Short mmCIF file of C-alpha atoms in Angstrom, two decimals:
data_model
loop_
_atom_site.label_atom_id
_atom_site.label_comp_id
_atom_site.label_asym_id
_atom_site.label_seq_id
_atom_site.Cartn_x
_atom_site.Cartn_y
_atom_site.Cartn_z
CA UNK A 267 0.00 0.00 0.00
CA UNK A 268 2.91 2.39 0.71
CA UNK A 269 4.41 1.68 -2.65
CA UNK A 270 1.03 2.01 -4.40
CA UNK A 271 0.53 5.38 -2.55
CA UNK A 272 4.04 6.46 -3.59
CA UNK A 273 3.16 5.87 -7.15
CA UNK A 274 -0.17 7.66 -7.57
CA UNK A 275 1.01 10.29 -5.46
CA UNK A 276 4.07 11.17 -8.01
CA UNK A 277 2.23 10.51 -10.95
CA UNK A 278 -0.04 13.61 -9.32
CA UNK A 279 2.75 15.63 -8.97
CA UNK A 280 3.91 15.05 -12.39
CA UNK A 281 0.21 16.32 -13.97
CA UNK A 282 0.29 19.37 -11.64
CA UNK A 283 4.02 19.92 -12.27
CA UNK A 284 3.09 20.36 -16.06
CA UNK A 285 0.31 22.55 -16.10
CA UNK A 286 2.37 24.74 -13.78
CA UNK A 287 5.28 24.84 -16.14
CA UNK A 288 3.02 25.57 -18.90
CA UNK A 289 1.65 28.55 -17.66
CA UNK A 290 5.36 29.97 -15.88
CA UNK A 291 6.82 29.64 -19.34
CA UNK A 292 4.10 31.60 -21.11
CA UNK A 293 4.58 34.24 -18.81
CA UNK A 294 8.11 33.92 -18.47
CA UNK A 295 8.74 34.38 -21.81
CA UNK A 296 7.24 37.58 -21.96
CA UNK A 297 9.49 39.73 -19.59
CA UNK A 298 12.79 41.59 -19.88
CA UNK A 299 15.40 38.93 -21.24
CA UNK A 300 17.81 41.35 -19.14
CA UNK A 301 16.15 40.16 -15.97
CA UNK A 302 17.78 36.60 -16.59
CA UNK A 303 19.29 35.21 -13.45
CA UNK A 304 18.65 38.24 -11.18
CA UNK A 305 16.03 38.19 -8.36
CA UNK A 306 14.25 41.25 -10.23
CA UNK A 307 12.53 38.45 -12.14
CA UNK A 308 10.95 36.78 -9.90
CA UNK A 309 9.64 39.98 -8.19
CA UNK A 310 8.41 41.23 -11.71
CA UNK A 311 6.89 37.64 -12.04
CA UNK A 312 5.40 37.67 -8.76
CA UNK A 313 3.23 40.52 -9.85
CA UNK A 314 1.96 38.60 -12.50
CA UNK A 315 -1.78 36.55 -11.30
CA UNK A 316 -1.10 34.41 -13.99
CA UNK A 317 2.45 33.34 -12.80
CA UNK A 318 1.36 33.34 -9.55
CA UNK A 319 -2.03 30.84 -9.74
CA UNK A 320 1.00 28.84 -11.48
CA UNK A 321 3.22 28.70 -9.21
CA UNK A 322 0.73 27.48 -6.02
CA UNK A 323 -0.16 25.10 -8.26
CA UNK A 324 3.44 24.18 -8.25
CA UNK A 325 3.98 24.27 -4.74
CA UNK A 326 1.05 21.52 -4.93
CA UNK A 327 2.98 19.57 -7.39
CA UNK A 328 5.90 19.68 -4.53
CA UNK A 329 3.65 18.93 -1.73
CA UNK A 330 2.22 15.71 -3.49
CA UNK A 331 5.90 15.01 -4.89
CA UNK A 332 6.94 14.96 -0.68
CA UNK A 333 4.12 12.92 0.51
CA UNK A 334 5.14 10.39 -1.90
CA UNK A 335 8.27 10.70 -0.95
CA UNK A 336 7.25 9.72 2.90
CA UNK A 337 6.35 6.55 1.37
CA UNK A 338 8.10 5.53 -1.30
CA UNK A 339 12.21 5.79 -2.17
CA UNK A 340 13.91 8.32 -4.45
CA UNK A 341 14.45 6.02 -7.10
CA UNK A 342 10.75 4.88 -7.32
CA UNK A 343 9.21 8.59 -6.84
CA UNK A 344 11.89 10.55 -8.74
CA UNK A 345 11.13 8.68 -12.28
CA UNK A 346 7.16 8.95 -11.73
CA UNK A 347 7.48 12.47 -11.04
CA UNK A 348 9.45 13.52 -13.92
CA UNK A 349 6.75 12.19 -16.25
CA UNK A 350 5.35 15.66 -16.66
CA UNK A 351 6.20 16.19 -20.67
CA UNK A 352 3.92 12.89 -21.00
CA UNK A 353 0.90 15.06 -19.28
CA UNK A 354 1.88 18.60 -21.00
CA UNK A 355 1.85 17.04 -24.56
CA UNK A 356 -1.94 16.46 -24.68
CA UNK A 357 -2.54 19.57 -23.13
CA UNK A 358 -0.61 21.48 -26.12
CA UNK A 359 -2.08 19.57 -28.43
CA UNK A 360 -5.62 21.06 -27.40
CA UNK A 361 -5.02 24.33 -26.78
CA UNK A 362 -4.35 24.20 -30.76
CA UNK A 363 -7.49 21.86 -31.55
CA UNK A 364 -5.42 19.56 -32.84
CA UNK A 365 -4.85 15.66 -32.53
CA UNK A 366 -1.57 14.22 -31.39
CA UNK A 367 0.12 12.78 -34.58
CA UNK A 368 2.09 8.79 -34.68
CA UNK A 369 5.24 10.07 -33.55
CA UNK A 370 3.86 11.81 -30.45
CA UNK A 371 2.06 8.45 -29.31
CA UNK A 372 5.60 6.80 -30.05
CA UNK A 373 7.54 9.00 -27.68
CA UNK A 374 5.16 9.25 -25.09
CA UNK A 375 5.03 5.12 -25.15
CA UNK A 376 8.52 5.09 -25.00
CA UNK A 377 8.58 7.34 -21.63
CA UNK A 378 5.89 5.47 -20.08
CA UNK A 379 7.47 1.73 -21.15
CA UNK A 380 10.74 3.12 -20.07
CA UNK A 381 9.89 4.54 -17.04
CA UNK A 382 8.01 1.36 -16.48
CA UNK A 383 10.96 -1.16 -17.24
CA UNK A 384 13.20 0.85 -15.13
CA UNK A 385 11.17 0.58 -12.01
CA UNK A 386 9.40 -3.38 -12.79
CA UNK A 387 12.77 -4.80 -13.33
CA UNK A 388 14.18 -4.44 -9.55
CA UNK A 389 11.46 -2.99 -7.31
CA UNK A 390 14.17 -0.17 -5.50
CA UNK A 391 14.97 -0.70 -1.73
CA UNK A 392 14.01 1.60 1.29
CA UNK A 393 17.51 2.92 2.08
CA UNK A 394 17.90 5.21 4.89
CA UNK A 395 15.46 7.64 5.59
CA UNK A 396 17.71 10.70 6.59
CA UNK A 397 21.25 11.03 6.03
CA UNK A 398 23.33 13.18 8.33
CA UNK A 399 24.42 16.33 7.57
CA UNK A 400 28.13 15.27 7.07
CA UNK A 401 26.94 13.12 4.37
CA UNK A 402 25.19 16.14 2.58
CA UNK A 403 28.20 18.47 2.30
CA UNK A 404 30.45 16.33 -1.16
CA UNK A 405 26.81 16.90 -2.36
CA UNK A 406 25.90 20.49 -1.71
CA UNK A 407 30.18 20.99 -2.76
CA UNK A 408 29.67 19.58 -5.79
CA UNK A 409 26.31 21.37 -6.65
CA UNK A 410 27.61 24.53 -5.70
CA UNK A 411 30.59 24.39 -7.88
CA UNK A 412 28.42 22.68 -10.63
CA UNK A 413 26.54 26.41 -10.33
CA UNK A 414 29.56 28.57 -10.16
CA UNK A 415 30.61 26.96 -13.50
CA UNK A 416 27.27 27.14 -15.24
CA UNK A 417 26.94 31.05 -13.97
CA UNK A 418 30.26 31.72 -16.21
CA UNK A 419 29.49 29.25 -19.10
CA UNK A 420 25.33 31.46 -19.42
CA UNK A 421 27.40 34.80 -19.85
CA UNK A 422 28.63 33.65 -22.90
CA UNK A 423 26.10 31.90 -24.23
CA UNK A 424 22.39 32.62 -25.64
CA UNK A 425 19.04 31.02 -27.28
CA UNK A 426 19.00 27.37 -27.20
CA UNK A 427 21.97 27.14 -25.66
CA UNK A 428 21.44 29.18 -22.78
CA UNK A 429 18.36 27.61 -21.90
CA UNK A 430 19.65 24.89 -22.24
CA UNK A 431 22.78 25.48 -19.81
CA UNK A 432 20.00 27.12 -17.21
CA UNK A 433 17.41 24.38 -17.70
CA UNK A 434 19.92 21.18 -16.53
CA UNK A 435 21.35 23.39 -13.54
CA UNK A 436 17.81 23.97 -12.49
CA UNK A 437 17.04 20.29 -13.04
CA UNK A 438 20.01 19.36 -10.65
CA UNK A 439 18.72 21.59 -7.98
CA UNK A 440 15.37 20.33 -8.11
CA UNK A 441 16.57 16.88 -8.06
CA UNK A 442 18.48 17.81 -4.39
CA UNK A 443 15.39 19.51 -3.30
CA UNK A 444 13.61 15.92 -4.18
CA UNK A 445 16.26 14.11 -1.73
CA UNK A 446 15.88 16.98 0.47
CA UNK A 447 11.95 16.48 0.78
CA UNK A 448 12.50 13.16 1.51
CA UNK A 449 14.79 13.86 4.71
CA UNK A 450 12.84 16.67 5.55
CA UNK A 451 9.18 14.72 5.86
CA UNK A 452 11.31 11.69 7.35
CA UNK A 453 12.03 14.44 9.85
CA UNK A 454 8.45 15.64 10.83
CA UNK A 455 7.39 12.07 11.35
CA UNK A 456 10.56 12.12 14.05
CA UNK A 457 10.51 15.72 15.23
CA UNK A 458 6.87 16.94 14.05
CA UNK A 459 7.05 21.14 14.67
CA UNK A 460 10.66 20.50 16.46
CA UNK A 461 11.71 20.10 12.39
CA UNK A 462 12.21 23.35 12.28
CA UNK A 463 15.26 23.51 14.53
CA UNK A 464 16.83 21.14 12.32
CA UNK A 465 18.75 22.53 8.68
CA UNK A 466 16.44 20.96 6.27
CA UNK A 467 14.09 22.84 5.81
CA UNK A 468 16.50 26.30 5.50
CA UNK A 469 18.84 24.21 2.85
CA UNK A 470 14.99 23.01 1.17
CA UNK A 471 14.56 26.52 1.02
CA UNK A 472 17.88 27.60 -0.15
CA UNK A 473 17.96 25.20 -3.03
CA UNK A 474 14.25 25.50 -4.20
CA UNK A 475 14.80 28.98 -4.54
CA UNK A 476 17.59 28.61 -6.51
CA UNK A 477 15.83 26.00 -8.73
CA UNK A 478 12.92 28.46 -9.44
CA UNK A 479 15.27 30.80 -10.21
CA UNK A 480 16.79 29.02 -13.07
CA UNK A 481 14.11 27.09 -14.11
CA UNK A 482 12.44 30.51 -15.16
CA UNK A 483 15.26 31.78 -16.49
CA UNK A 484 15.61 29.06 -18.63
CA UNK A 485 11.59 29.53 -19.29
CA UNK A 486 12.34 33.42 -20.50
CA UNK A 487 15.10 32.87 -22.47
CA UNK A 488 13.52 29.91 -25.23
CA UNK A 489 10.67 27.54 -25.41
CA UNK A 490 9.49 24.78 -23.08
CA UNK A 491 10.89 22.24 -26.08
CA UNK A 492 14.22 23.47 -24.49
CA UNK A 493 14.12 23.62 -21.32
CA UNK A 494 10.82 20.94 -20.17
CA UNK A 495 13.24 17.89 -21.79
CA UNK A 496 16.27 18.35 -20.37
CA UNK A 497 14.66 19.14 -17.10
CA UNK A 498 12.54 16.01 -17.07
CA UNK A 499 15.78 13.64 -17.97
CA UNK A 500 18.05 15.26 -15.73
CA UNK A 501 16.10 15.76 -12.77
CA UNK A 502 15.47 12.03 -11.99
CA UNK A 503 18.74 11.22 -12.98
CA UNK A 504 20.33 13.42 -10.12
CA UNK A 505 17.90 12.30 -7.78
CA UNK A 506 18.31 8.77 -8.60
CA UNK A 507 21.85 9.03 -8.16
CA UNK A 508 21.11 10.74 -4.72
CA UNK A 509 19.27 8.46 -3.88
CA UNK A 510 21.18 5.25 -4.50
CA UNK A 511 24.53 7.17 -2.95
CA UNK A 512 23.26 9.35 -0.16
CA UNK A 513 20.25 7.32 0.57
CA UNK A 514 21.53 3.81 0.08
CA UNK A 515 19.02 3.15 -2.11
CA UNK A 516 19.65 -0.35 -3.76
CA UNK A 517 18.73 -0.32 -7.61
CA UNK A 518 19.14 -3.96 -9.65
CA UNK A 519 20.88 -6.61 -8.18
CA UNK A 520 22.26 -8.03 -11.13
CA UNK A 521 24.71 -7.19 -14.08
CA UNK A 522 21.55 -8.54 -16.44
CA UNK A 523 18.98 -6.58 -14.33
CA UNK A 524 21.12 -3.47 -14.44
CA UNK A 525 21.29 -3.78 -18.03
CA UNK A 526 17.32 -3.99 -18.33
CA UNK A 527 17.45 -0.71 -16.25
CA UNK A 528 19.59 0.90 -18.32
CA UNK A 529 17.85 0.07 -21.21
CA UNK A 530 14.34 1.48 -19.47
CA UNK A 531 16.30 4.76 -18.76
CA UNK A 532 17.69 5.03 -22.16
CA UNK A 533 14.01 4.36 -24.00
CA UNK A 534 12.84 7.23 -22.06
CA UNK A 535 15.19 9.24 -22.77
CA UNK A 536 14.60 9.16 -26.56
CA UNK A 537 10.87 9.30 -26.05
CA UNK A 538 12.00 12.85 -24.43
CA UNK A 539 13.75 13.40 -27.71
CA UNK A 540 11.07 12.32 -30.00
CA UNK A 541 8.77 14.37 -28.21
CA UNK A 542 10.97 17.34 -28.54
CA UNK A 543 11.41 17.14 -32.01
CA UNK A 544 8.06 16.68 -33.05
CA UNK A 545 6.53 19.55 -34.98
CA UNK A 546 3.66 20.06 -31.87
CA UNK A 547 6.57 21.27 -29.96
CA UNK A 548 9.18 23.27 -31.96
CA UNK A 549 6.38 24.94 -34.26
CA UNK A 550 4.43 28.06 -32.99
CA UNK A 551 0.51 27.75 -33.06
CA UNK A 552 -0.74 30.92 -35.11
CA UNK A 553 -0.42 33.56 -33.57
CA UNK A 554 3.38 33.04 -31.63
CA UNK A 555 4.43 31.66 -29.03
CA UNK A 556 5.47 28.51 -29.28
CA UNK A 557 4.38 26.43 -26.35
CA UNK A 558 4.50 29.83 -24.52
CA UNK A 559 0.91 29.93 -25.76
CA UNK A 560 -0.25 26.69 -24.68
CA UNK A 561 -2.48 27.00 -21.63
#
């Protein structure tokens, strides 16, 4: 029942997670590209209803992501949760009265039987609930210089490739606030309000700032078939890797079942690129846009 709760939990998080990055990147995309990286934007955003109604429906997406997190490990939830292209598609697809062509069905099987192969072939283990902090800091080191780096590589870079840049530094950040969720509501069923004395929640904080940050930078500066891709494949990468190194999270057992996992990670991968490249994506409805427009 835990595991079952884990699952439909995440898969919620992954709908609400995509209408929320929908609507962010229509209105991202609309403000001063000079803003990019700079806390201005998210105060000009914040004055936006739009945005707003967006983001506390991405704060939901969070909150369900966490619960499932209470039950389930970061190696089961992370995948589940990063499924959110597979919900955005059909919402693109009719806000343009249109029908979702071969192709699109193709990649969005390929997610969904990846995602599925990855998790059927070794059921992931429990791990540790809460590492301590000691355990955190090669991680947050790592991260942190991982940021430094990607602050000087954005200043020289722009379009695609800037987003791009923005978009998998934001995905790494939201993939440590996903392990940090999961220490942080091990924590309240330990400490309940006493939590708050603890650093969790201030580094949850830290980093999920940060993750906003650059997720709607990466929103402003080109299209969700940018940025929404390499976020959903890098995200649950990081956090898988979190959570089979920090959280002792056992994946296959096998050389043969780590090859089948593999293989599920890699078909969902290129049903990320499929989708990408498919014309419902990269082409503006009438009008402009792009998938700015899609709401």
């Amino acid at each position: 029942m835990r595991t079952l709760a884990a699952v439909v939990l995440a898969l919620a998080a992954a709908a609400t997670y995509a209408v929320a990055a929908v609507v962010q990147q229509r209105v991202a995309s609309r403000t001063d590209k000079g803003d990019s990286m700079r806390p201005r934007l998210l105060v000009h955003l914040a004055r936006q209803r739009t945005w707003v109604m967006a983001t506390l429906l991405e704060v939901v997406s969070y909150a369900l992501q966490a619960t499932a997190l209470f039950f389930g490990p970061l190696t089961l939830v992370a995948p589940l949760a990063g499924l959110d292209l597979v919900f955005a598609l059909p919402m693109i697809a009719r806000s343009r009265q249109v029908s979702l062509s071969l192709p699109n069905w193709a990649g969005v099987g390929c997610v969904v039987g990846g995602v599925a192969l990855f998790l059927a072939v070794s059921p992931p283990s429990a791990g540790i609930t809460s590492p301590p902090f000691l355990s955190w800091v090669p991680l947050f080191t790592a991260v942190g210089g991982l940021l430094i780096i990607g602050m000087f590589a954005v200043r020289r870079s722009t379009g695609l490739v800037r987003a791009g840049v923005l978009a998998a530094i934001g995905a790494v950040e939201f993939g440590v606030v996903a392990a940090l969720s999961k220490s942080f509501v091990s924590e309240i069923g330990r400490l309940h309000w006493g939590v708050m004395g603890e650093w969790q929640p201030y580094a949850l904080l830290v980093f999920g700032v940060l993750g906003t940050l650059l997720a709607q930078s990466a929103y402003q500066t080109g299209s969700l078939a940018v940025s929404l891709p390499i976020i959903d494949t890098v995200e649950p990468i990081s956090a898988v890797v979190i959570g089979a190194t920090l959280f002792d999270e056992s994946l296959a057992s096998s050389p043969l079942l780590l090859s089948a996992q593999l293989l599920g990670a890699a078909l969902a991968i290129v049903g990320i690129v499929v989708i990408d490249r498919s014309h419902l994506v990269r082409e503006p409805p009438s009008g402009g846009g792009g998938m700015a427009a899609a709401t």
